[in-house]
Amino acid sequence: MYISEVLFLIFSSAAIFSAILVISSNNPVHGIFSLVLAFINVSILFLLLGVEFLGILFLIVYVGAIAILFLFVIMMLNIKLVELLDNATRYLPIGILIGIFFFIELTILLQNIFPSLNQHPIVFSSFHNIFSYTDVLAIAEVLYLEIPIYIIIVSFVLLVAMIAGIVLTLTHEESVRRQDLFTQIATDYKQTVHLTQ
Amino acid sequence: MIFSKFHTGQYKQLFLLTDIVISLLAFTLILLTYLYSQIPEKIYISSFTVDSFNLLAKIILVFTTLIILIYSKDRAIIEKKVIVEFPILILLACLGFLLLVSSNEFLLFYLSLELISLTSYVLASLNNKSEYSTEAGLKYFILGSFNSAILLLGIGILYSLTGETNFTELSTYISLASDDKLALQVGASILIVGVLFKLAAAPYHY
């Protein structure tokens, strides 16, 4: 048994365990924390499969942004603890049935498409050539050497989105006295200094 | 025009910005006409083309933007609310049009079209106190995003059939291809539907 296979088994079972925790925990905040744990495990699985850029992207986007957003929303909404036991027992048999059907379908499909999966175990590539041509390097070469103009245009599109957010939501009330930077900068001494007698 | 007591600075800011933008556009127009008189043949950088036809279209676009900005100088003041970003939005839309004119690849085409559409959504819903303006902006935004999806579907079909996003290589491929003409026609017609939607042209003008 390869060491990468052992790691794969550990992290995939941890991912499944934390995914079960997400739907079975009573407190929604604990559910979000186990969701974060599941995302971290999945990104480690991506690293093991040799797609390190996607793994890091998962970590940044899902853990860094989306899960924290969920956490904020749940903390703001003040949801009460759900009654779990009723619904779980009621929908358990049909859930198990659908799960079994899906599993059988997927196994048949995978055996038809990839018949070699049975004979050879999956050998993970990342451990054998760590110092070779990486994923990030390939993507960066395409992005910054072949199509740099697209990055510039995308940055302009993001600028437009930012300006749109400011224009459509910012309202200046007449009654509120605020600092007007432009007038402060644009004044000259003729307007401010008066000669009194 | 009645100058509000508190917003005098903003009026000044808007007019100064508009003047700067207009002078920049005039300078660009002069440069473009000089380039148009100088250009011998097609300059071609894989996804970005510059030839005399492109330059003529760009001259017309920049001239039109100039005229629009000169005549809509006080249009950016809606119910005493000064929208300082108005000339910037117009300028960004102009940039999108210029990129669209000289694009030679589907990715650049789509990105510049998105730049134009995003600025137009904002310009449509600029008066956020009025119900009509907000409704128009929302409808335009929803239809525009739907239409972008159709456009991307057409581009995706063409890409899946030919493996090319470059216009020149796509045209050579289509002229040489003998089989799979029907699928190519389907992809091209979906693409045309998307472009007509964006243009608000004949069958999709509602």
mmCIF file of C-alpha atoms in Angstrom:
data_model
loop_
_atom_site.group_PDB
_atom_site.id
_atom_site.type_symbol
_atom_site.label_atom_id
_atom_site.label_comp_id
_atom_site.label_asym_id
_atom_site.label_seq_id
_atom_site.Cartn_x
_atom_site.Cartn_y
_atom_site.Cartn_z
ATOM 1 C CA MET A 1 0.000 0.000 0.000
ATOM 2 C CA TYR A 2 1.303 3.427 -0.946
ATOM 3 C CA ILE A 3 1.470 6.158 1.648
ATOM 4 C CA SER A 4 -0.640 8.371 -0.604
ATOM 5 C CA GLU A 5 -3.414 5.793 -0.596
ATOM 6 C CA VAL A 6 -3.416 5.740 3.197
ATOM 7 C CA LEU A 7 -3.600 9.523 3.236
ATOM 8 C CA PHE A 8 -6.399 9.424 0.672
ATOM 9 C CA LEU A 9 -8.403 7.008 2.815
ATOM 10 C CA ILE A 10 -7.857 9.077 5.960
ATOM 11 C CA PHE A 11 -8.849 12.391 4.406
ATOM 12 C CA SER A 12 -11.784 11.060 2.400
ATOM 13 C CA SER A 13 -13.260 9.358 5.454
ATOM 14 C CA ALA A 14 -12.721 12.554 7.433
ATOM 15 C CA ALA A 15 -14.508 14.497 4.700
ATOM 16 C CA ILE A 16 -17.457 12.100 4.760
ATOM 17 C CA PHE A 17 -17.569 12.183 8.561
ATOM 18 C CA SER A 18 -17.598 15.973 8.676
ATOM 19 C CA ALA A 19 -20.230 16.066 5.911
ATOM 20 C CA ILE A 20 -22.444 13.847 8.069
ATOM 21 C CA LEU A 21 -21.780 16.172 11.004
ATOM 22 C CA VAL A 22 -22.981 19.156 8.899
ATOM 23 C CA ILE A 23 -26.478 17.770 8.517
ATOM 24 C CA SER A 24 -26.749 16.047 11.876
ATOM 25 C CA SER A 25 -25.603 18.746 14.274
ATOM 26 C CA ASN A 26 -28.278 20.560 16.253
ATOM 27 C CA ASN A 27 -26.481 23.866 16.454
ATOM 28 C CA PRO A 28 -26.174 25.510 13.001
ATOM 29 C CA VAL A 29 -22.899 27.200 13.968
ATOM 30 C CA HIS A 30 -21.367 23.784 14.696
ATOM 31 C CA GLY A 31 -22.729 22.658 11.323
ATOM 32 C CA ILE A 32 -20.911 25.513 9.576
ATOM 33 C CA PHE A 33 -17.681 24.639 11.384
ATOM 34 C CA SER A 34 -17.914 21.041 10.228
ATOM 35 C CA LEU A 35 -18.657 22.350 6.708
ATOM 36 C CA VAL A 36 -15.366 24.239 6.879
ATOM 37 C CA LEU A 37 -13.689 21.012 8.005
ATOM 38 C CA ALA A 38 -15.223 19.162 5.038
ATOM 39 C CA PHE A 39 -13.948 21.827 2.623
ATOM 40 C CA ILE A 40 -10.461 21.607 4.089
ATOM 41 C CA ASN A 41 -10.461 17.818 3.723
ATOM 42 C CA VAL A 42 -11.642 18.034 0.115
ATOM 43 C CA SER A 43 -8.923 20.552 -0.707
ATOM 44 C CA ILE A 44 -6.342 18.188 0.793
ATOM 45 C CA LEU A 45 -7.780 15.457 -1.444
ATOM 46 C CA PHE A 46 -7.264 17.764 -4.420
ATOM 47 C CA LEU A 47 -3.662 18.294 -3.328
ATOM 48 C CA LEU A 48 -3.179 14.517 -3.190
ATOM 49 C CA LEU A 49 -4.624 14.133 -6.696
ATOM 50 C CA GLY A 50 -2.056 16.587 -8.024
ATOM 51 C CA VAL A 51 -4.323 19.551 -8.791
ATOM 52 C CA GLU A 52 -2.817 21.831 -6.203
ATOM 53 C CA PHE A 53 -4.089 25.076 -7.735
ATOM 54 C CA LEU A 54 -7.709 23.916 -7.519
ATOM 55 C CA GLY A 55 -7.118 22.815 -3.934
ATOM 56 C CA ILE A 56 -5.739 26.190 -2.894
ATOM 57 C CA LEU A 57 -8.561 27.908 -4.755
ATOM 58 C CA PHE A 58 -11.094 25.768 -2.861
ATOM 59 C CA LEU A 59 -9.458 26.727 0.398
ATOM 60 C CA ILE A 60 -9.454 30.443 -0.424
ATOM 61 C CA VAL A 61 -12.909 30.700 -1.993
ATOM 62 C CA TYR A 62 -14.987 28.270 0.043
ATOM 63 C CA VAL A 63 -13.352 28.413 3.470
ATOM 64 C CA GLY A 64 -12.176 31.990 3.252
ATOM 65 C CA ALA A 65 -15.275 33.567 1.762
ATOM 66 C CA ILE A 66 -18.385 31.442 1.469
ATOM 67 C CA ALA A 67 -18.298 29.538 4.763
ATOM 68 C CA ILE A 68 -17.542 32.718 6.694
ATOM 69 C CA LEU A 69 -20.413 34.415 4.865
ATOM 70 C CA PHE A 70 -22.720 31.568 5.935
ATOM 71 C CA LEU A 71 -21.448 31.952 9.479
ATOM 72 C CA PHE A 72 -22.238 35.670 9.505
ATOM 73 C CA VAL A 73 -25.689 35.097 8.028
ATOM 74 C CA ILE A 74 -26.519 32.428 10.617
ATOM 75 C CA MET A 75 -25.271 34.595 13.459
ATOM 76 C CA MET A 76 -27.381 37.504 12.208
ATOM 77 C CA LEU A 77 -30.556 35.519 11.524
ATOM 78 C CA ASN A 78 -30.709 34.102 15.064
ATOM 79 C CA ILE A 79 -32.175 30.725 14.065
ATOM 80 C CA LYS A 80 -33.519 28.556 16.854
ATOM 81 C CA LEU A 81 -32.290 25.006 17.318
ATOM 82 C CA VAL A 82 -34.115 22.741 14.900
ATOM 83 C CA GLU A 83 -36.054 19.683 15.938
ATOM 84 C CA LEU A 84 -34.074 17.080 14.145
ATOM 85 C CA LEU A 85 -35.393 13.712 15.266
ATOM 86 C CA ASP A 86 -38.895 13.916 13.729
ATOM 87 C CA ASN A 87 -37.806 14.692 10.174
ATOM 88 C CA ALA A 88 -34.826 12.365 10.228
ATOM 89 C CA THR A 89 -36.804 9.240 11.076
ATOM 90 C CA ARG A 90 -39.587 10.153 8.653
ATOM 91 C CA TYR A 91 -37.375 10.618 5.609
ATOM 92 C CA LEU A 92 -34.712 8.047 6.457
ATOM 93 C CA PRO A 93 -36.042 5.015 4.461
ATOM 94 C CA ILE A 94 -36.597 6.879 1.188
ATOM 95 C CA GLY A 95 -33.221 8.576 1.580
ATOM 96 C CA ILE A 96 -31.489 5.250 2.021
ATOM 97 C CA LEU A 97 -33.362 3.843 -0.999
ATOM 98 C CA ILE A 98 -32.353 6.744 -3.262
ATOM 99 C CA GLY A 99 -28.787 6.521 -1.971
ATOM 100 C CA ILE A 100 -28.540 2.813 -2.753
ATOM 101 C CA PHE A 101 -29.945 3.336 -6.271
ATOM 102 C CA PHE A 102 -27.512 6.176 -6.926
ATOM 103 C CA PHE A 103 -24.571 4.130 -5.642
ATOM 104 C CA ILE A 104 -25.453 1.112 -7.849
ATOM 105 C CA GLU A 105 -25.920 3.350 -10.895
ATOM 106 C CA LEU A 106 -22.613 5.089 -10.316
ATOM 107 C CA THR A 107 -20.735 1.774 -9.855
ATOM 108 C CA ILE A 108 -22.145 0.330 -13.089
ATOM 109 C CA LEU A 109 -21.366 3.529 -14.955
ATOM 110 C CA LEU A 110 -17.821 3.781 -13.625
ATOM 111 C CA GLN A 111 -17.120 0.106 -14.381
ATOM 112 C CA ASN A 112 -18.355 0.566 -17.930
ATOM 113 C CA ILE A 113 -16.417 3.750 -18.558
ATOM 114 C CA PHE A 114 -13.210 2.940 -16.700
ATOM 115 C CA PRO A 115 -12.783 -0.859 -16.731
ATOM 116 C CA SER A 116 -9.190 -0.512 -15.629
ATOM 117 C CA LEU A 117 -10.213 0.873 -12.243
ATOM 118 C CA ASN A 118 -10.684 -2.631 -10.897
ATOM 119 C CA GLN A 119 -7.314 -3.970 -11.856
ATOM 120 C CA HIS A 120 -5.006 -1.079 -10.974
ATOM 121 C CA PRO A 121 -5.238 1.082 -7.918
ATOM 122 C CA ILE A 122 -5.118 4.815 -8.549
ATOM 123 C CA VAL A 123 -1.539 6.023 -8.318
ATOM 124 C CA PHE A 124 -1.336 9.617 -7.256
ATOM 125 C CA SER A 125 1.095 11.608 -9.258
ATOM 126 C CA SER A 126 1.843 14.500 -6.977
ATOM 127 C CA PHE A 127 4.155 12.615 -4.641
ATOM 128 C CA HIS A 128 6.378 11.337 -7.415
ATOM 129 C CA ASN A 129 7.184 14.592 -9.167
ATOM 130 C CA ILE A 130 6.820 17.440 -6.741
ATOM 131 C CA PHE A 131 9.554 19.582 -8.212
ATOM 132 C CA SER A 132 8.499 19.332 -11.839
ATOM 133 C CA TYR A 133 6.227 21.613 -13.850
ATOM 134 C CA THR A 134 3.454 22.634 -11.482
ATOM 135 C CA ASP A 135 -0.180 23.475 -12.061
ATOM 136 C CA VAL A 136 0.116 27.069 -10.896
ATOM 137 C CA LEU A 137 3.074 27.647 -13.204
ATOM 138 C CA ALA A 138 1.150 26.352 -16.229
ATOM 139 C CA ILE A 139 -1.916 28.497 -15.479
ATOM 140 C CA ALA A 140 0.249 31.544 -14.773
ATOM 141 C CA GLU A 141 2.133 31.106 -18.041
ATOM 142 C CA VAL A 142 -1.094 31.051 -20.034
ATOM 143 C CA LEU A 143 -2.609 33.951 -18.095
ATOM 144 C CA TYR A 144 0.330 36.319 -18.012
ATOM 145 C CA LEU A 145 2.217 35.482 -21.193
ATOM 146 C CA GLU A 146 -0.424 34.500 -23.732
ATOM 147 C CA ILE A 147 -3.537 36.432 -22.736
ATOM 148 C CA PRO A 148 -2.518 39.339 -20.488
ATOM 149 C CA ILE A 149 -5.010 41.688 -22.177
ATOM 150 C CA TYR A 150 -7.931 39.663 -20.824
ATOM 151 C CA ILE A 151 -6.789 40.194 -17.245
ATOM 152 C CA ILE A 152 -6.687 43.935 -17.870
ATOM 153 C CA ILE A 153 -10.195 43.904 -19.358
ATOM 154 C CA VAL A 154 -11.519 41.798 -16.468
ATOM 155 C CA SER A 155 -10.039 44.318 -14.052
ATOM 156 C CA PHE A 156 -11.921 47.051 -15.910
ATOM 157 C CA VAL A 157 -15.149 45.034 -15.630
ATOM 158 C CA LEU A 158 -14.585 44.731 -11.870
ATOM 159 C CA LEU A 159 -13.940 48.487 -11.712
ATOM 160 C CA VAL A 160 -17.276 49.076 -13.454
ATOM 161 C CA ALA A 161 -18.994 46.812 -10.912
ATOM 162 C CA MET A 162 -17.427 48.762 -8.054
ATOM 163 C CA ILE A 163 -18.435 52.132 -9.537
ATOM 164 C CA ALA A 164 -21.954 50.761 -10.103
ATOM 165 C CA GLY A 165 -22.251 49.742 -6.467
ATOM 166 C CA ILE A 166 -21.211 53.202 -5.333
ATOM 167 C CA VAL A 167 -23.353 55.129 -7.831
ATOM 168 C CA LEU A 168 -26.548 53.170 -7.244
ATOM 169 C CA THR A 169 -26.458 53.072 -3.454
ATOM 170 C CA LEU A 170 -24.681 56.172 -2.210
ATOM 171 C CA THR A 171 -27.080 59.037 -1.548
ATOM 172 C CA HIS A 172 -26.105 62.432 -0.277
ATOM 173 C CA GLU A 173 -28.728 63.868 2.033
ATOM 174 C CA GLU A 174 -29.166 67.621 1.841
ATOM 175 C CA SER A 175 -29.652 68.021 5.565
ATOM 176 C CA VAL A 176 -26.480 66.234 6.563
ATOM 177 C CA ARG A 177 -23.474 68.491 6.776
ATOM 178 C CA ARG A 178 -20.427 66.713 5.518
ATOM 179 C CA GLN A 179 -16.940 67.519 4.466
ATOM 180 C CA ASP A 180 -16.588 68.325 0.773
ATOM 181 C CA LEU A 181 -13.013 67.441 -0.067
ATOM 182 C CA PHE A 182 -13.092 68.964 -3.535
ATOM 183 C CA THR A 183 -14.111 72.411 -2.314
ATOM 184 C CA GLN A 184 -11.544 72.243 0.438
ATOM 185 C CA ILE A 185 -8.778 71.456 -1.993
ATOM 186 C CA ALA A 186 -9.979 73.761 -4.747
ATOM 187 C CA THR A 187 -10.173 76.925 -2.684
ATOM 188 C CA ASP A 188 -7.611 79.622 -3.206
ATOM 189 C CA TYR A 189 -6.624 82.522 -1.039
ATOM 190 C CA LYS A 190 -8.830 85.026 -2.918
ATOM 191 C CA GLN A 191 -11.959 83.310 -1.674
ATOM 192 C CA THR A 192 -10.842 82.675 1.868
ATOM 193 C CA VAL A 193 -8.850 85.730 2.864
ATOM 194 C CA HIS A 194 -10.844 88.955 3.139
ATOM 195 C CA LEU A 195 -9.576 92.386 3.847
ATOM 196 C CA THR A 196 -11.630 93.989 6.588
ATOM 197 C CA GLN A 197 -11.541 97.590 7.582
ATOM 198 C CA MET B 1 -29.465 76.004 -13.045
ATOM 199 C CA ILE B 2 -29.820 76.505 -9.330
ATOM 200 C CA PHE B 3 -26.651 75.784 -7.432
ATOM 201 C CA SER B 4 -27.385 74.102 -4.155
ATOM 202 C CA LYS B 5 -25.504 75.501 -1.227
ATOM 203 C CA PHE B 6 -23.839 72.292 -0.193
ATOM 204 C CA HIS B 7 -23.188 70.795 -3.601
ATOM 205 C CA THR B 8 -21.324 73.588 -5.318
ATOM 206 C CA GLY B 9 -18.123 71.630 -5.018
ATOM 207 C CA GLN B 10 -19.699 68.596 -6.635
ATOM 208 C CA TYR B 11 -20.985 70.629 -9.588
ATOM 209 C CA LYS B 12 -17.521 72.031 -10.096
ATOM 210 C CA GLN B 13 -16.037 68.544 -9.800
ATOM 211 C CA LEU B 14 -18.414 67.106 -12.399
ATOM 212 C CA PHE B 15 -17.807 69.895 -14.900
ATOM 213 C CA LEU B 16 -14.042 69.731 -14.448
ATOM 214 C CA LEU B 17 -14.094 65.956 -14.902
ATOM 215 C CA THR B 18 -16.267 66.229 -18.015
ATOM 216 C CA ASP B 19 -13.920 68.827 -19.466
ATOM 217 C CA ILE B 20 -10.901 66.614 -18.804
ATOM 218 C CA VAL B 21 -12.636 63.608 -20.384
ATOM 219 C CA ILE B 22 -13.701 65.637 -23.426
ATOM 220 C CA SER B 23 -10.189 66.955 -23.996
ATOM 221 C CA LEU B 24 -8.744 63.447 -23.636
ATOM 222 C CA LEU B 25 -11.244 62.132 -26.170
ATOM 223 C CA ALA B 26 -10.392 64.930 -28.579
ATOM 224 C CA PHE B 27 -6.707 64.070 -28.221
ATOM 225 C CA THR B 28 -7.521 60.393 -28.887
ATOM 226 C CA LEU B 29 -9.492 61.419 -31.954
ATOM 227 C CA ILE B 30 -6.518 63.357 -33.326
ATOM 228 C CA LEU B 31 -4.219 60.377 -32.663
ATOM 229 C CA LEU B 32 -6.634 57.980 -34.346
ATOM 230 C CA THR B 33 -6.969 60.136 -37.458
ATOM 231 C CA TYR B 34 -3.176 60.414 -37.662
ATOM 232 C CA LEU B 35 -2.912 56.618 -37.336
ATOM 233 C CA TYR B 36 -5.632 56.199 -39.973
ATOM 234 C CA SER B 37 -3.678 58.330 -42.427
ATOM 235 C CA GLN B 38 -0.423 56.498 -41.673
ATOM 236 C CA ILE B 39 -1.460 52.852 -41.564
ATOM 237 C CA PRO B 40 -0.228 50.862 -44.583
ATOM 238 C CA GLU B 41 -1.732 47.418 -44.014
ATOM 239 C CA LYS B 42 -3.201 45.150 -41.416
ATOM 240 C CA ILE B 43 -1.488 44.866 -38.053
ATOM 241 C CA TYR B 44 -2.468 41.546 -36.588
ATOM 242 C CA ILE B 45 -1.681 40.281 -33.089
ATOM 243 C CA SER B 46 -3.564 36.962 -32.849
ATOM 244 C CA SER B 47 -6.518 38.225 -30.824
ATOM 245 C CA PHE B 48 -6.300 41.931 -31.568
ATOM 246 C CA THR B 49 -6.429 43.422 -35.049
ATOM 247 C CA VAL B 50 -5.781 46.941 -36.208
ATOM 248 C CA ASP B 51 -6.566 47.813 -39.811
ATOM 249 C CA SER B 52 -7.966 50.811 -41.658
ATOM 250 C CA PHE B 53 -11.577 49.657 -41.341
ATOM 251 C CA ASN B 54 -11.216 49.167 -37.571
ATOM 252 C CA LEU B 55 -9.647 52.586 -37.262
ATOM 253 C CA LEU B 56 -12.482 54.223 -39.177
ATOM 254 C CA ALA B 57 -15.014 52.565 -36.858
ATOM 255 C CA LYS B 58 -12.981 53.682 -33.841
ATOM 256 C CA ILE B 59 -12.858 57.270 -35.122
ATOM 257 C CA ILE B 60 -16.647 57.247 -35.506
ATOM 258 C CA LEU B 61 -17.085 55.766 -32.007
ATOM 259 C CA VAL B 62 -14.789 58.257 -30.292
ATOM 260 C CA PHE B 63 -16.402 61.148 -32.166
ATOM 261 C CA THR B 64 -19.869 59.984 -31.098
ATOM 262 C CA THR B 65 -18.759 59.655 -27.477
ATOM 263 C CA LEU B 66 -17.342 63.165 -27.652
ATOM 264 C CA ILE B 67 -20.633 64.554 -28.970
ATOM 265 C CA ILE B 68 -22.609 62.644 -26.314
ATOM 266 C CA LEU B 69 -20.418 63.979 -23.509
ATOM 267 C CA ILE B 70 -20.612 67.556 -24.775
ATOM 268 C CA TYR B 71 -24.402 67.488 -24.986
ATOM 269 C CA SER B 72 -25.042 65.533 -21.774
ATOM 270 C CA LYS B 73 -22.923 67.742 -19.581
ATOM 271 C CA ASP B 74 -25.808 68.668 -17.297
ATOM 272 C CA ARG B 75 -27.664 65.378 -17.779
ATOM 273 C CA ALA B 76 -25.608 63.888 -14.980
ATOM 274 C CA ILE B 77 -27.445 66.035 -12.463
ATOM 275 C CA ILE B 78 -30.670 64.208 -11.631
ATOM 276 C CA GLU B 79 -32.992 65.981 -9.204
ATOM 277 C CA LYS B 80 -30.143 67.987 -7.665
ATOM 278 C CA LYS B 81 -28.138 64.791 -7.189
ATOM 279 C CA VAL B 82 -24.782 65.101 -8.903
ATOM 280 C CA ILE B 83 -23.487 61.885 -10.390
ATOM 281 C CA VAL B 84 -19.788 62.522 -10.697
ATOM 282 C CA GLU B 85 -19.122 59.052 -12.122
ATOM 283 C CA PHE B 86 -21.201 59.669 -15.267
ATOM 284 C CA PRO B 87 -18.317 60.711 -17.585
ATOM 285 C CA ILE B 88 -16.199 57.842 -16.245
ATOM 286 C CA LEU B 89 -18.932 55.332 -17.059
ATOM 287 C CA ILE B 90 -19.321 56.752 -20.568
ATOM 288 C CA LEU B 91 -15.558 56.560 -21.026
ATOM 289 C CA LEU B 92 -15.458 52.920 -19.883
ATOM 290 C CA ALA B 93 -18.279 52.066 -22.303
ATOM 291 C CA CYS B 94 -16.249 53.743 -25.036
ATOM 292 C CA LEU B 95 -13.253 51.605 -24.065
ATOM 293 C CA GLY B 96 -15.434 48.503 -24.337
ATOM 294 C CA PHE B 97 -16.624 49.536 -27.801
ATOM 295 C CA LEU B 98 -13.072 50.181 -28.997
ATOM 296 C CA LEU B 99 -11.943 46.742 -27.755
ATOM 297 C CA LEU B 100 -14.990 45.108 -29.333
ATOM 298 C CA VAL B 101 -14.254 46.671 -32.702
ATOM 299 C CA SER B 102 -10.716 45.344 -32.867
ATOM 300 C CA SER B 103 -11.317 41.981 -31.197
ATOM 301 C CA ASN B 104 -10.368 38.965 -33.244
ATOM 302 C CA GLU B 105 -11.225 36.293 -30.725
ATOM 303 C CA PHE B 106 -14.370 35.152 -28.960
ATOM 304 C CA LEU B 107 -12.977 35.635 -25.462
ATOM 305 C CA LEU B 108 -11.989 39.249 -26.094
ATOM 306 C CA PHE B 109 -15.293 39.785 -27.894
ATOM 307 C CA TYR B 110 -17.288 38.474 -24.943
ATOM 308 C CA LEU B 111 -15.292 40.366 -22.316
ATOM 309 C CA SER B 112 -15.599 43.696 -24.108
ATOM 310 C CA LEU B 113 -19.309 43.068 -24.690
ATOM 311 C CA GLU B 114 -19.690 42.457 -20.947
ATOM 312 C CA LEU B 115 -17.861 45.712 -20.205
ATOM 313 C CA ILE B 116 -20.292 47.578 -22.464
ATOM 314 C CA SER B 117 -23.363 45.869 -21.022
ATOM 315 C CA LEU B 118 -22.368 46.438 -17.399
ATOM 316 C CA THR B 119 -21.860 50.150 -17.996
ATOM 317 C CA SER B 120 -25.183 50.333 -19.848
ATOM 318 C CA TYR B 121 -27.038 48.652 -16.971
ATOM 319 C CA VAL B 122 -25.654 51.260 -14.613
ATOM 320 C CA LEU B 123 -26.478 54.098 -16.993
ATOM 321 C CA ALA B 124 -30.032 52.795 -17.402
ATOM 322 C CA SER B 125 -30.699 52.677 -13.670
ATOM 323 C CA LEU B 126 -28.823 55.841 -12.797
ATOM 324 C CA ASN B 127 -31.843 57.697 -11.404
ATOM 325 C CA ASN B 128 -32.493 55.486 -8.412
ATOM 326 C CA LYS B 129 -35.243 57.721 -7.023
ATOM 327 C CA SER B 130 -37.528 57.016 -9.990
ATOM 328 C CA GLU B 131 -39.453 53.754 -10.257
ATOM 329 C CA TYR B 132 -39.287 53.679 -14.054
ATOM 330 C CA SER B 133 -35.535 53.963 -14.107
ATOM 331 C CA THR B 134 -35.057 51.196 -11.548
ATOM 332 C CA GLU B 135 -37.499 48.916 -13.374
ATOM 333 C CA ALA B 136 -35.804 49.596 -16.699
ATOM 334 C CA GLY B 137 -32.397 48.882 -15.225
ATOM 335 C CA LEU B 138 -33.548 45.623 -13.619
ATOM 336 C CA LYS B 139 -35.280 44.395 -16.780
ATOM 337 C CA TYR B 140 -32.292 45.325 -18.904
ATOM 338 C CA PHE B 141 -29.977 43.555 -16.479
ATOM 339 C CA ILE B 142 -32.005 40.311 -16.413
ATOM 340 C CA LEU B 143 -32.490 40.195 -20.189
ATOM 341 C CA GLY B 144 -28.854 41.071 -20.731
ATOM 342 C CA SER B 145 -27.569 38.303 -18.472
ATOM 343 C CA PHE B 146 -29.905 35.779 -20.139
ATOM 344 C CA ASN B 147 -28.634 36.932 -23.501
ATOM 345 C CA SER B 148 -25.017 36.598 -22.355
ATOM 346 C CA ALA B 149 -25.772 32.977 -21.493
ATOM 347 C CA ILE B 150 -27.178 32.404 -25.010
ATOM 348 C CA LEU B 151 -24.115 34.045 -26.542
ATOM 349 C CA LEU B 152 -21.802 31.855 -24.461
ATOM 350 C CA LEU B 153 -23.789 28.775 -25.527
ATOM 351 C CA GLY B 154 -23.256 29.660 -29.183
ATOM 352 C CA ILE B 155 -19.550 30.317 -28.612
ATOM 353 C CA GLY B 156 -19.278 27.023 -26.726
ATOM 354 C CA ILE B 157 -20.930 25.038 -29.532
ATOM 355 C CA LEU B 158 -18.622 26.582 -32.115
ATOM 356 C CA TYR B 159 -15.601 25.951 -29.886
ATOM 357 C CA SER B 160 -16.588 22.336 -29.226
ATOM 358 C CA LEU B 161 -16.932 21.707 -32.972
ATOM 359 C CA THR B 162 -13.815 23.462 -34.184
ATOM 360 C CA GLY B 163 -11.522 23.864 -31.178
ATOM 361 C CA GLU B 164 -10.860 27.453 -32.176
ATOM 362 C CA THR B 165 -11.823 30.805 -30.705
ATOM 363 C CA ASN B 166 -9.840 32.932 -33.123
ATOM 364 C CA PHE B 167 -12.021 34.471 -35.850
ATOM 365 C CA THR B 168 -9.498 34.064 -38.672
ATOM 366 C CA GLU B 169 -8.755 30.422 -37.975
ATOM 367 C CA LEU B 170 -12.455 29.750 -37.394
ATOM 368 C CA SER B 171 -13.317 31.191 -40.808
ATOM 369 C CA THR B 172 -10.647 29.089 -42.531
ATOM 370 C CA TYR B 173 -11.894 25.991 -40.707
ATOM 371 C CA ILE B 174 -15.513 26.626 -41.676
ATOM 372 C CA SER B 175 -14.613 27.287 -45.302
ATOM 373 C CA LEU B 176 -12.623 24.017 -45.448
ATOM 374 C CA ALA B 177 -15.065 21.862 -43.485
ATOM 375 C CA SER B 178 -17.286 19.558 -45.527
ATOM 376 C CA ASP B 179 -19.130 17.509 -42.905
ATOM 377 C CA ASP B 180 -20.844 18.707 -39.698
ATOM 378 C CA LYS B 181 -22.194 21.737 -41.498
ATOM 379 C CA LEU B 182 -25.548 21.504 -39.691
ATOM 380 C CA ALA B 183 -24.046 21.643 -36.203
ATOM 381 C CA LEU B 184 -21.898 24.613 -37.240
ATOM 382 C CA GLN B 185 -25.005 26.346 -38.556
ATOM 383 C CA VAL B 186 -26.835 25.694 -35.280
ATOM 384 C CA GLY B 187 -23.950 27.172 -33.277
ATOM 385 C CA ALA B 188 -23.642 30.162 -35.568
ATOM 386 C CA SER B 189 -27.384 30.841 -35.474
ATOM 387 C CA ILE B 190 -27.406 30.743 -31.642
ATOM 388 C CA LEU B 191 -24.474 33.158 -31.698
ATOM 389 C CA ILE B 192 -26.357 35.445 -34.090
ATOM 390 C CA VAL B 193 -29.402 35.319 -31.796
ATOM 391 C CA GLY B 194 -27.188 36.450 -28.912
ATOM 392 C CA VAL B 195 -25.632 39.286 -30.882
ATOM 393 C CA LEU B 196 -29.028 40.467 -32.188
ATOM 394 C CA PHE B 197 -30.326 40.429 -28.603
ATOM 395 C CA LYS B 198 -27.413 42.593 -27.522
ATOM 396 C CA LEU B 199 -27.971 44.972 -30.422
ATOM 397 C CA ALA B 200 -31.741 45.053 -29.729
ATOM 398 C CA ALA B 201 -32.117 44.361 -33.454
ATOM 399 C CA ALA B 202 -35.138 43.280 -35.440
ATOM 400 C CA PRO B 203 -36.693 40.059 -34.052
ATOM 401 C CA TYR B 204 -35.540 40.714 -30.474
ATOM 402 C CA HIS B 205 -36.304 44.408 -30.155
ATOM 403 C CA TYR B 206 -39.022 44.257 -27.499
#
